[in-house]
Every structure is written in structure tokens, then in C-alpha cells.
Amino acid sequence: MPQSKAVNRRILLASRPHGAPTAANFKLDQTPVPVPAAGQVLLRTVYLSLDPYMRGRMSDAPSYAAPVEVGAIMVGGTVSKVEASEHPDYKVGDLVLSYSGWQDYALSDGKGLTRLDPKLGRPSYALGLLGMPGFTAYMGLLDIGQPQAGETVVVAAATGAVGSVVGQIAKLKGCRVVGIAGGADKCKYAVEELGFDACIDHRAADFPQQLAAACGKGIDVYFENVGGAVFEAVLPLLNTRARVPLCGMIASYNATGKPEGPDHLPSLMRRLLTRRIKLQGFIIFDDYGQRYPEFFKEMSGWIAAGKMKYREDIIDGLENAPQAFIGLLEGKNFGKLVIRSGDE
Amino acid sequence: MPQSKAVNRRILLASRPHGAPTAANFKLDQTPVPVPAAGQVLLRTVYLSLDPYMRGRMSDAPSYAAPVEVGAIMVGGTVSKVEASEHPDYKVGDLVLSYSGWQDYALSDGKGLTRLDPKLGRPSYALGLLGMPGFTAYMGLLDIGQPQAGETVVVAAATGAVGSVVGQIAKLKGCRVVGIAGGADKCKYAVEELGFDACIDHRAADFPQQLAAACGKGIDVYFENVGGAVFEAVLPLLNTRARVPLCGMIASYNATGKPEGPDHLPSLMRRLLTRRIKLQGFIIFDDYGQRYPEFFKEMSGWIAAGKMKYREDIIDGLENAPQAFIGLLEGKNFGKLVIRSGDE
């Protein structure tokens, strides 16, 4: 369904999910395209980023950011085009990084907008490799993980927006990299395209054994973004003084309560103690926002040098965002999930 | 029962405990006092340190140190007196810090011995305030915890060998200090003698509510040495960017398996993530051994300046070590538990 010049399609949070989100939790509505006042620009969404953290915004459980109100527009980062401008700094046709959310059009007074350099190549990379996911991979791995050459780095969701970058940076730092992904296709891609040393399918019945076999010297850095059964398999393999940067736990985002026992907390604590492990959560822009330029410069250099591969899973049509997002939480995407809601 | 000049009493590990240790897991035997060969000294145990980590040595589950073999002497730090010397560096009457274990006499070739300066005051402090427990408190709090003036520091086992030192150092650094201890006597002591701002009895039915009330601004540093229900009450109070140095988890040392559910692991991970918390295990001499002189100098200065109170729970008689140790795991001691096995 193409974008209209007159109608603004918006996807609202219709109700809060109990467990996994369903289509009924979202509602597509339509309003007239707004008109910018003095000092404002009208933005048209070209790309909308879909990311696991959005599941947290659908709930009203306490978190690090306020929830989306029921009836409000779903939040999200976008690459948007200036369609009309009453703002001195922006002109029609400019591409900007915005946080317009799940809708075709938005007004902005310019706050929080970043103009995208057309020379950078794919504009959608601003939502991925050069944006929040890439920055998360970079800082979590390098600042908290502190990988040393020759060490073993394990990352789950290995072909995803964050995991694929974690693994490639770890390879650049001389580490042995073992990915974890869902399915043979993704594992093949991680090894053959991304250059990981191994990639294990977490759906395999003997996944813990396969992981142990691939990590003959144990695990020095585990980049944690999934939790659940994957973390349970990783835990016994963590080496003395291992580091575990923690940026997500998609496996439990849809949980409706505490899982049944046994209680794994004491064994985690025992492992952390006896192996003297550091486990540290981080929220990328809150903790590292001031270091974005450093990341941007280094990552741009790697991209220019051809050292960074990045796969995008691009879905056309804003109306498909709910279904794509539901699939993201089930691991159905292959690469960074992005909605292309309109022409560049 | 006094020490003999001819008989060496030794306490052996008779069997591995299942759950809490019992008297039947220990065996007292007697052998002749050994005679030092050339290059050796004969040490007589004056003080034997009893510490929670010894529970780990009684099990053969994987840990950071080898288990005590069944039939072997229980390990432990001692303050010992040189009774006979064929070693050029030691003379009869010297007091040394040793790791002689649970016995009256031991031979040593001098390796690992530290001569104690008689001017330091109580020799038993070498097993506590100036030894492993004090060093653990110092490094865990300052290096991992990084407490800032005005922050809230919480420590459990608040009157114990480690906790009492953690809290007093935190007070020296300008923090608000809330202790957790078992019973009104210990809580009174923590506040009135050690100078903590508050101390909560974890046996109270409304312990979580009392703790929350005492930590009105949340918790910035939680020095974790107990685990279990105490940690569950602490977790929701941890502030953004809180630090949790982890040196022990006495609450689960006697566990015989994973506790029943629910599984608290996902909620821990969620808290670490959303509050960007650092949780880090450490083993004091393995991780910080090279910084012992720095600790020793500063702690000696605090002691000399009268800034450090330290309570010892001294039990006479090596034969009482098993019962005292069993009580230690139940929180029956009040202060650093030390066995006085012979005259200074």
C-alpha cells in the first residue's frame, strides 16, 4: 500500500499485549497530513526501524523508558525526508534521522533530527550499522567486553542487527568468534559471509553440547542479547574473568510472569563468583551517547574499507509493521529488520 | 582441651556434607608432633580462622579451588608460633601468618609464611581486619563498588568479618550505610558501635519493606556476600548504574540442588539491563593479591587512628572448630569467628 500525499497512516498501540503481541494489539488509523507551522518541518517516513526494545514500550511494567500510552503512536527511529519546511536549517528533499514512530508523516521543530550525508551510501544504515544497533554492538563489545586477541567471543542472534556487528568487530580484534542463531541458513551465513569461526543452531537438540565443542577454550566474552535457554548453555562455559555485556533479553520479552523453577539465580551467582565474572547491563545512548562520534568515525572507516558486511531484511509497507515486529520477536527476520514505508 | 607438646590433634574431613555440615562430617585424630628437617620450621597453631568459603572446600563440586580430599586435614589460615626452627629466616618464638589448617602443629619450609610484626597489636587481626576478610571488604567495596560520597551502600552480614569493614570504610568515604544482620543485638551493634546509619533485621517478617524504608534514595552499592532472600529484597531497590561486588553467597552454600521456582534469573537480568547495573564476582587474592600492600598500609593507618572497630568471636579449643563452623553457616557467630587453639 503506497504512501498517500493527503493521508497520514499511523499505527497505534490498541491494547497492551499479554505475552506475545498479536495483530489485535495494533490499530492502523488515518488522519490528514499535518501542515508545518513556522519553525517546523514536515517529515515523510522512508524507513522505519523495528527493534526488540519496542516490546518493552508496549508494556507498562517499569523500565528505563516510559511506555507508549494505549491509543498513542508506536515509537521508533526513522529515516525521513523533508517534504515541506518552515525551518531555516532544513530544505525540501533533505534526508534526516528522526524518531517519528510508526507513521507516514510527522512534524518536527528540528530537535533531535540528524541530517544524513548522501555520501554515506544506504540511508537505512542510519537505523542499523551506523545507528543504534551498530553503536550498541561497538560499545558493549569494546568498552564492557574488552576482547583481547586470541580470546573466544560468543554472540547470540548472530545474524541480527547487533550480533552480526559484534562478531565482525571481534574478528577485527583478532578473536575467535562463535555465533548462535536460529536455523541452518543463518548459521551458514554467519560463517561464510560474516566470517565467524563457527555458528551453532540453538534449535538443535544437542545445542549445549555443540556450543561446548565449538568453544574448546571456554568463553571469554559473551555478548548477551537473548537470555533464556541460550544463556543457560553459555553459563557453564564462561571462563575465569569473563565479561558479559548485557543489552537485551529477547527470549523473555513476551514472558507473562516469572518462569517456573528451578530457580537458576543461585547457580548464576555461584558461577559469577567462582569464575570472577563481570555482568553489566547498558542502554546505549544513556550510557555512551557522548561517544557516538568516536563510533561513527571508526565504523564509517570500516565500511569504506569493505570490512563490514550488513544484511537488511526490508519489508515494504507501513501496514506490514505489526506482523513484521511480531515475527522479529520470534526470530523470523534475517538481518536488520526495516520497514520501507515510502520512496527515497 | 589444651594443646599437648607431644600430640598433634588434627581435624579431618570425614565425609562430604549433603546440605548443612554436621559433626559427623569431621573427625578428630591424633598423630605425633612432627620434627622439622633441615630448612623447615615447626609451627604451633595459636589462632585458626573459620570462614564461610571453607564450606566450598568440603564439596567436590567445581569451584575456584581444589576441594579438601576426604580423610585430609581441613584447610584454613592460622596465626602460628615457631616452636622449633631449622630454617635460617625464622627463630623460635616468631609469630607467623600461615595456612596450617585445622591442626595444632604443622611443618613448613617457609613458603607462604608472613612474619607478623608484634607492634601491630592483636595477632588474630592478621586473620580478619588486616587479613583476607578485611582485604576482601576493602577491594570489593572500593575497586568494584566505587562508592561516591552521598551514595547509599548496603551490606549484609553487617557485623561479620567482611560486612563490618565494608560498612565502616563506606562511612569513611561519606556514604549512607545500611546494614542487614540477623537479630536485634547485631543490628544495635552495627548502628551504635560501627556507626552505620541503619541496620535491618533480615528475620523480620516485613524485612523487604523495612529495607526499602531505610533506603529512601535506593541502593547505589550492594556488597553481596549472602544471596538468597536478602538479595531478592535488595534487587528492586538497586539504582541506575548501581554496582554489586559479589564475594560470597552464604545463603546457598548448603543447598543440595537448584531451589524450587519461580526462576528469578530473568528478573535479575531485566533489572541489570534496565538499570544498567554491574554485577561482578571476585576472589580476593586471585584478583587483587598484588595490591595487598596498599590495603595493609591504609588499613593499618585507620586502625592506628582509631577509625576501625572490629569484633572477634573467639572460641577456645581446636576441638570446637567443627561446631563453631556449623554455627557460622547459620549466622550464630557475632563478629569474626576465630578458634584460639593455644597460648600466644
Coordinates of N, CA and C in Angstrom, one line a residue, chain B residues 46-125:
Chain B
V46 N 48.2 -21.0 66.9 CA 47.6 -20.2 68.0 C 46.2 -19.8 67.8
Y47 N 46.0 -19.3 66.5 CA 44.6 -18.9 66.1 C 44.3 -19.6 64.8
L48 N 43.1 -20.1 64.7 CA 42.7 -20.7 63.4 C 41.5 -19.9 62.9
S49 N 41.5 -19.4 61.7 CA 40.4 -18.6 61.1 C 39.3 -19.6 60.6
L50 N 38.1 -19.3 60.9 CA 37.0 -20.0 60.3 C 36.2 -19.1 59.4
D51 N 36.0 -19.5 58.2 CA 35.4 -18.6 57.2 C 34.5 -19.4 56.3
P52 N 33.4 -18.7 55.8 CA 32.4 -19.4 55.0 C 32.9 -20.1 53.8
Y53 N 34.0 -19.6 53.2 CA 34.5 -20.3 52.0 C 34.8 -21.7 52.2
M54 N 35.1 -22.1 53.5 CA 35.5 -23.5 53.8 C 34.4 -24.5 53.4
R55 N 33.2 -24.0 53.4 CA 32.1 -24.9 53.1 C 32.3 -25.4 51.6
G56 N 32.8 -24.5 50.8 CA 33.1 -24.9 49.4 C 34.1 -26.0 49.3
R57 N 35.1 -25.9 50.1 CA 36.2 -26.9 50.1 C 35.8 -28.3 50.6
M58 N 34.7 -28.3 51.3 CA 34.2 -29.6 51.8 C 33.4 -30.4 50.7
S59 N 33.0 -29.7 49.6 CA 32.3 -30.3 48.5 C 33.3 -30.5 47.3
D60 N 32.9 -31.5 46.5 CA 33.7 -31.7 45.3 C 33.1 -31.1 44.1
A61 N 32.1 -30.2 44.2 CA 31.6 -29.5 43.1 C 32.7 -28.6 42.6
P62 N 32.7 -28.3 41.3 CA 33.7 -27.5 40.7 C 33.7 -26.1 41.4
S63 N 34.8 -25.6 41.7 CA 34.9 -24.3 42.3 C 36.2 -23.7 41.9
Y64 N 36.6 -22.6 42.6 CA 37.8 -21.9 42.2 C 39.0 -22.5 42.8
A65 N 38.8 -23.4 43.7 CA 40.0 -24.0 44.4 C 39.7 -25.5 44.5
A66 N 40.7 -26.3 44.7 CA 40.5 -27.7 44.8 C 39.8 -28.1 46.1
P67 N 39.0 -29.1 46.1 CA 38.3 -29.5 47.3 C 39.3 -30.2 48.3
V68 N 39.0 -30.2 49.6 CA 39.7 -31.0 50.5 C 39.3 -32.4 50.3
E69 N 40.3 -33.3 50.2 CA 40.0 -34.7 50.0 C 39.4 -35.3 51.2
V70 N 38.6 -36.3 51.1 CA 38.0 -37.0 52.3 C 39.2 -37.7 53.0
G71 N 39.3 -37.5 54.3 CA 40.4 -38.0 55.0 C 41.6 -37.0 55.2
A72 N 41.5 -35.9 54.5 CA 42.6 -34.9 54.6 C 42.2 -33.9 55.7
I73 N 43.2 -33.1 56.1 CA 43.0 -32.1 57.1 C 42.3 -30.9 56.5
M74 N 41.3 -30.4 57.2 CA 40.6 -29.2 56.8 C 41.5 -28.0 56.6
V75 N 41.4 -27.3 55.6 CA 42.3 -26.1 55.3 C 41.8 -24.9 56.1
G76 N 42.8 -24.0 56.3 CA 42.4 -22.7 56.9 C 43.6 -21.9 57.3
G77 N 43.4 -20.6 57.3 CA 44.5 -19.7 57.7 C 44.7 -19.7 59.2
T78 N 46.0 -19.6 59.6 CA 46.3 -19.6 61.0 C 47.3 -18.5 61.4
V79 N 47.3 -18.2 62.6 CA 48.4 -17.4 63.2 C 49.1 -18.5 64.1
S80 N 50.4 -18.7 63.7 CA 51.2 -19.8 64.3 C 52.5 -19.3 64.9
K81 N 52.9 -20.1 65.9 CA 54.2 -19.7 66.6 C 55.3 -20.7 66.2
V82 N 56.5 -20.2 66.0 CA 57.6 -21.1 65.6 C 58.0 -21.8 66.9
E83 N 57.9 -23.1 66.9 CA 58.3 -23.8 68.1 C 59.7 -24.4 68.0
A84 N 60.1 -24.7 66.8 CA 61.4 -25.2 66.5 C 61.8 -24.8 65.1
S85 N 63.0 -24.5 64.9 CA 63.4 -24.0 63.6 C 64.7 -24.6 63.1
E86 N 64.7 -25.1 61.9 CA 65.9 -25.5 61.2 C 65.9 -24.6 59.9
H87 N 65.3 -23.5 60.0 CA 65.2 -22.5 58.8 C 66.0 -21.3 59.2
P88 N 66.8 -20.8 58.4 CA 67.7 -19.6 58.7 C 66.9 -18.3 59.0
D89 N 65.7 -18.2 58.4 CA 64.9 -17.0 58.5 C 64.0 -16.9 59.7
Y90 N 63.8 -18.0 60.4 CA 62.8 -18.0 61.5 C 63.5 -18.5 62.7
K91 N 63.1 -17.9 63.8 CA 63.6 -18.4 65.1 C 62.4 -18.7 66.1
V92 N 62.7 -19.5 67.0 CA 61.7 -19.9 68.0 C 61.0 -18.7 68.6
G93 N 59.7 -18.7 68.7 CA 59.0 -17.6 69.2 C 58.4 -16.6 68.2
D94 N 58.9 -16.7 67.0 CA 58.3 -15.9 65.9 C 56.8 -16.2 65.7
L95 N 56.0 -15.1 65.5 CA 54.6 -15.3 65.2 C 54.5 -15.2 63.6
V96 N 53.9 -16.1 63.0 CA 53.7 -16.0 61.5 C 52.3 -16.2 61.1
L97 N 51.9 -15.7 60.0 CA 50.6 -16.0 59.3 C 50.9 -17.2 58.4
S98 N 50.1 -18.2 58.6 CA 50.4 -19.5 57.9 C 49.0 -20.0 57.4
Y99 N 49.1 -21.1 56.7 CA 47.9 -21.7 56.2 C 47.9 -23.2 56.6
S100 N 48.1 -23.3 57.9 CA 48.3 -24.7 58.5 C 47.1 -25.6 58.5
G101 N 45.9 -25.0 58.5 CA 44.7 -25.8 58.5 C 44.3 -26.1 60.0
W102 N 43.3 -27.0 60.1 CA 42.7 -27.3 61.4 C 43.5 -28.3 62.1
Q103 N 44.7 -27.9 62.7 CA 45.5 -28.8 63.4 C 46.4 -28.0 64.4
D104 N 47.0 -28.7 65.4 CA 47.8 -28.0 66.4 C 49.2 -27.7 65.9
Y105 N 49.7 -28.6 65.0 CA 51.1 -28.4 64.6 C 51.2 -28.6 63.1
A106 N 52.2 -27.9 62.5 CA 52.4 -28.2 61.1 C 53.9 -27.9 60.8
L107 N 54.5 -28.5 59.8 CA 55.8 -28.2 59.3 C 55.7 -27.3 58.1
S108 N 56.7 -26.4 58.0 CA 56.7 -25.5 56.8 C 58.1 -25.3 56.4
D109 N 58.3 -25.2 55.1 CA 59.7 -24.8 54.6 C 59.8 -23.3 54.4
G110 N 58.8 -22.6 54.9 CA 58.9 -21.1 54.9 C 58.1 -20.5 53.8
K111 N 57.8 -21.3 52.8 CA 57.0 -20.7 51.6 C 55.6 -20.3 52.1
G112 N 55.2 -19.2 51.7 CA 53.8 -18.7 52.1 C 53.7 -18.2 53.5
L113 N 54.7 -18.2 54.3 CA 54.6 -17.7 55.6 C 54.9 -16.2 55.6
T114 N 54.2 -15.4 56.5 CA 54.4 -14.0 56.6 C 54.7 -13.7 58.1
R115 N 55.8 -13.2 58.4 CA 56.1 -12.9 59.8 C 55.2 -11.7 60.3
L116 N 54.7 -11.8 61.5 CA 53.8 -10.8 62.0 C 54.6 -9.9 62.9
D117 N 54.3 -8.6 62.6 CA 55.0 -7.5 63.4 C 54.4 -7.5 64.8
P118 N 55.1 -7.7 65.9 CA 54.5 -7.7 67.2 C 53.9 -6.3 67.6
K119 N 54.3 -5.3 66.9 CA 53.8 -3.9 67.2 C 52.4 -3.7 66.6
L120 N 51.9 -4.6 65.8 CA 50.6 -4.4 65.2 C 49.4 -4.7 66.1
G121 N 49.7 -5.1 67.3 CA 48.6 -5.3 68.2 C 48.1 -6.7 68.1
R122 N 46.8 -7.0 68.2 CA 46.3 -8.3 68.3 C 46.8 -9.2 67.1
P123 N 47.5 -10.2 67.3 CA 47.9 -11.1 66.2 C 46.7 -11.7 65.4
S124 N 45.6 -11.9 66.1 CA 44.5 -12.5 65.4 C 43.9 -11.6 64.3
Y125 N 44.2 -10.3 64.4 CA 43.7 -9.4 63.3 C 44.3 -9.8 62.0

